[in-house]
Amino acid sequence: GRARRDRGAHSRVRPGTNPKTLEAKVKVELEAALVKDREEVAALENVEGDPLPSAEVMARELTRILGRSELSFELLPDGKHYRVTRHGRPARDLSTGERTAITLIHFLESVKRADTGQAKPIVVIDDPVSSLDGGSAMGISTYIWSEVVSKSHIEQVFLLTHNFELFRQWDI
């Protein structure tokens, strides 16, 4: 039985396949499955707590705000923290715009997932574009508008700012 099963597993490998290539491919597939499982466990553990947005949502929304996609997220084994990477390596020295965008995404995704019963939450955002360059500020402003004003899961938003340009964009 066992000897046949082992031969069967090896017979699926194409002749001439490099074992190191096959090992690397299996490792990548297993790591991807592990990341997905960790995210699922974290989501299940956080049902009654502070739900985490998925790493995929964080990366997608950050790309939407900043207009570039070199940053990605990996849920750590504790299921409560992310590892931020830039081009696959640990991200060092995140800019103010990157940190602001990450924080805002996490906050608004948490608001979206919060169980508030039938009442919609009231959200206060304090000076989200302080110390940002024009491109990052516009991305943040657009993101807030699309997530808070254009959708119906928030009752009211208070946006506090010292930035006159942001004020003019939101003066409706």
Short mmCIF file of C-alpha atoms in Angstrom, two decimals:
data_model
loop_
_atom_site.label_atom_id
_atom_site.label_comp_id
_atom_site.label_asym_id
_atom_site.label_seq_id
_atom_site.Cartn_x
_atom_site.Cartn_y
_atom_site.Cartn_z
CA GLY A 1 0.00 0.00 0.00
CA ARG A 2 2.44 2.66 1.12
CA ALA A 3 5.07 1.93 -1.51
CA ARG A 4 2.46 2.16 -4.26
CA ARG A 5 1.09 5.43 -2.93
CA ASP A 6 4.58 6.97 -2.89
CA ARG A 7 5.23 5.80 -6.45
CA GLY A 8 1.89 7.27 -7.46
CA ALA A 9 2.80 10.66 -6.01
CA HIS A 10 6.12 10.66 -7.82
CA SER A 11 4.58 9.49 -11.07
CA ARG A 12 2.65 12.80 -11.30
CA VAL A 13 5.92 14.73 -11.51
CA ARG A 14 6.91 15.30 -15.10
CA PRO A 15 10.20 13.70 -16.10
CA GLY A 16 13.00 16.24 -16.07
CA THR A 17 11.30 18.46 -13.46
CA ASN A 18 13.85 20.05 -11.19
CA PRO A 19 13.10 18.98 -7.59
CA LYS A 20 14.18 22.41 -6.29
CA THR A 21 11.71 24.13 -8.65
CA LEU A 22 8.96 21.79 -7.55
CA GLU A 23 9.85 22.36 -3.89
CA ALA A 24 9.78 26.15 -4.37
CA LYS A 25 6.40 25.96 -6.11
CA VAL A 26 4.91 23.83 -3.32
CA LYS A 27 6.37 26.19 -0.71
CA VAL A 28 4.76 29.24 -2.37
CA GLU A 29 1.41 27.45 -2.62
CA LEU A 30 1.55 26.38 1.03
CA GLU A 31 2.52 29.87 2.19
CA ALA A 32 -0.38 31.39 0.23
CA ALA A 33 -2.80 28.86 1.75
CA LEU A 34 -1.39 29.60 5.22
CA VAL A 35 -1.90 33.36 4.79
CA LYS A 36 -5.48 32.80 3.66
CA ASP A 37 -6.14 30.46 6.59
CA ARG A 38 -4.65 32.97 9.06
CA GLU A 39 -6.93 35.69 7.71
CA GLU A 40 -9.93 33.39 8.02
CA VAL A 41 -9.00 32.46 11.61
CA ALA A 42 -8.52 36.15 12.49
CA ALA A 43 -11.91 37.00 11.00
CA LEU A 44 -13.58 34.22 12.98
CA GLU A 45 -11.79 35.19 16.20
CA ASN A 46 -12.82 38.81 15.78
CA VAL A 47 -16.53 38.21 15.24
CA GLU A 48 -17.41 39.94 18.51
CA GLY A 49 -14.30 42.08 18.76
CA ASP A 50 -12.60 44.64 16.59
CA PRO A 51 -12.71 43.03 13.13
CA LEU A 52 -9.63 43.32 10.96
CA PRO A 53 -9.90 44.21 7.32
CA SER A 54 -8.28 41.55 5.20
CA ALA A 55 -4.76 42.10 3.94
CA GLU A 56 -6.19 42.09 0.41
CA VAL A 57 -8.63 44.91 1.24
CA MET A 58 -5.86 46.94 2.89
CA ALA A 59 -3.59 46.60 -0.17
CA ARG A 60 -6.36 47.31 -2.69
CA GLU A 61 -7.58 50.43 -0.89
CA LEU A 62 -4.05 51.73 -0.31
CA THR A 63 -3.36 51.40 -4.03
CA ARG A 64 -6.60 53.27 -4.72
CA ILE A 65 -5.62 56.15 -2.42
CA LEU A 66 -1.94 56.49 -3.31
CA GLY A 67 -2.13 55.48 -6.96
CA ARG A 68 0.73 52.97 -6.62
CA SER A 69 0.88 49.33 -5.62
CA GLU A 70 4.28 48.54 -4.15
CA LEU A 71 2.95 48.11 -0.58
CA SER A 72 1.22 44.92 0.52
CA PHE A 73 0.05 43.41 3.79
CA GLU A 74 0.42 40.02 5.41
CA LEU A 75 -1.59 39.03 8.45
CA LEU A 76 0.78 37.89 11.20
CA PRO A 77 0.27 34.56 13.01
CA ASP A 78 -1.30 36.31 16.02
CA GLY A 79 -4.19 37.29 13.75
CA LYS A 80 -4.16 40.85 15.10
CA HIS A 81 -1.32 42.58 13.29
CA TYR A 82 -0.05 43.03 9.75
CA ARG A 83 3.40 42.97 8.26
CA VAL A 84 3.67 45.75 5.69
CA THR A 85 5.98 44.98 2.80
CA ARG A 86 7.31 47.06 -0.08
CA HIS A 87 8.13 45.00 -3.16
CA GLY A 88 8.08 41.85 -0.98
CA ARG A 89 10.51 43.16 1.66
CA PRO A 90 9.62 44.61 5.06
CA ALA A 91 8.58 48.24 4.51
CA ARG A 92 10.82 50.70 6.32
CA ASP A 93 10.29 54.41 6.84
CA LEU A 94 6.69 54.67 5.65
CA SER A 95 5.86 58.20 4.56
CA THR A 96 3.33 60.31 6.44
CA GLY A 97 0.91 59.85 3.55
CA GLU A 98 1.32 56.06 3.63
CA ARG A 99 0.81 55.90 7.40
CA THR A 100 -2.22 58.20 7.23
CA ALA A 101 -3.78 56.18 4.41
CA ILE A 102 -3.22 52.85 6.21
CA THR A 103 -4.74 54.21 9.42
CA LEU A 104 -7.73 55.69 7.61
CA ILE A 105 -8.42 52.49 5.66
CA HIS A 106 -8.26 50.41 8.82
CA PHE A 107 -10.57 52.82 10.66
CA LEU A 108 -13.20 53.12 7.91
CA GLU A 109 -13.17 49.36 7.22
CA SER A 110 -13.69 48.77 10.96
CA VAL A 111 -16.61 51.21 10.96
CA LYS A 112 -18.08 49.42 7.95
CA ARG A 113 -17.85 46.04 9.72
CA ALA A 114 -18.98 47.25 13.15
CA ASP A 115 -22.19 45.78 14.49
CA THR A 116 -24.17 48.86 15.49
CA GLY A 117 -27.58 47.21 15.44
CA GLN A 118 -29.97 49.29 13.39
CA ALA A 119 -28.31 52.62 14.20
CA LYS A 120 -25.75 53.99 11.78
CA PRO A 121 -22.57 55.38 13.32
CA ILE A 122 -21.55 59.03 13.42
CA VAL A 123 -17.90 59.40 12.39
CA VAL A 124 -15.43 62.16 13.28
CA ILE A 125 -12.25 62.44 11.22
CA ASP A 126 -9.69 64.92 12.50
CA ASP A 127 -7.47 66.64 9.90
CA PRO A 128 -6.74 63.64 7.67
CA VAL A 129 -4.54 65.61 5.24
CA SER A 130 -2.28 67.40 7.73
CA SER A 131 1.36 67.33 6.52
CA LEU A 132 0.56 65.52 3.27
CA ASP A 133 1.64 66.42 -0.26
CA GLY A 134 -1.06 67.42 -2.75
CA GLY A 135 -1.34 64.00 -4.39
CA SER A 136 -1.73 62.12 -1.11
CA ALA A 137 -4.17 64.74 0.21
CA MET A 138 -6.34 64.41 -2.91
CA GLY A 139 -6.26 60.60 -2.65
CA ILE A 140 -7.28 60.72 1.03
CA SER A 141 -10.06 63.24 0.34
CA THR A 142 -11.43 61.20 -2.56
CA TYR A 143 -11.27 57.99 -0.53
CA ILE A 144 -13.14 59.52 2.41
CA TRP A 145 -15.81 60.91 0.09
CA SER A 146 -16.30 57.58 -1.69
CA GLU A 147 -16.39 55.55 1.55
CA VAL A 148 -18.33 57.90 3.80
CA VAL A 149 -20.54 60.16 1.70
CA SER A 150 -21.28 57.97 -1.32
CA LYS A 151 -22.25 54.91 0.71
CA SER A 152 -25.09 54.58 3.17
CA HIS A 153 -23.58 52.80 6.20
CA ILE A 154 -22.65 56.01 8.10
CA GLU A 155 -25.29 58.40 9.44
CA GLN A 156 -23.15 61.53 9.63
CA VAL A 157 -19.51 62.53 9.24
CA PHE A 158 -17.66 65.42 10.85
CA LEU A 159 -14.48 66.23 8.96
CA LEU A 160 -12.25 68.62 10.88
CA THR A 161 -9.43 70.36 9.00
CA HIS A 162 -7.12 73.35 8.90
CA ASN A 163 -6.51 72.73 5.22
CA PHE A 164 -8.42 75.27 3.13
CA GLU A 165 -8.11 73.19 -0.05
CA LEU A 166 -9.76 70.20 1.66
CA PHE A 167 -12.45 72.51 3.03
CA ARG A 168 -13.18 73.82 -0.49
CA GLN A 169 -13.40 70.27 -1.88
CA TRP A 170 -15.97 69.37 0.75
CA ASP A 171 -17.94 72.65 0.80
CA ILE A 172 -21.22 71.26 -0.53
#
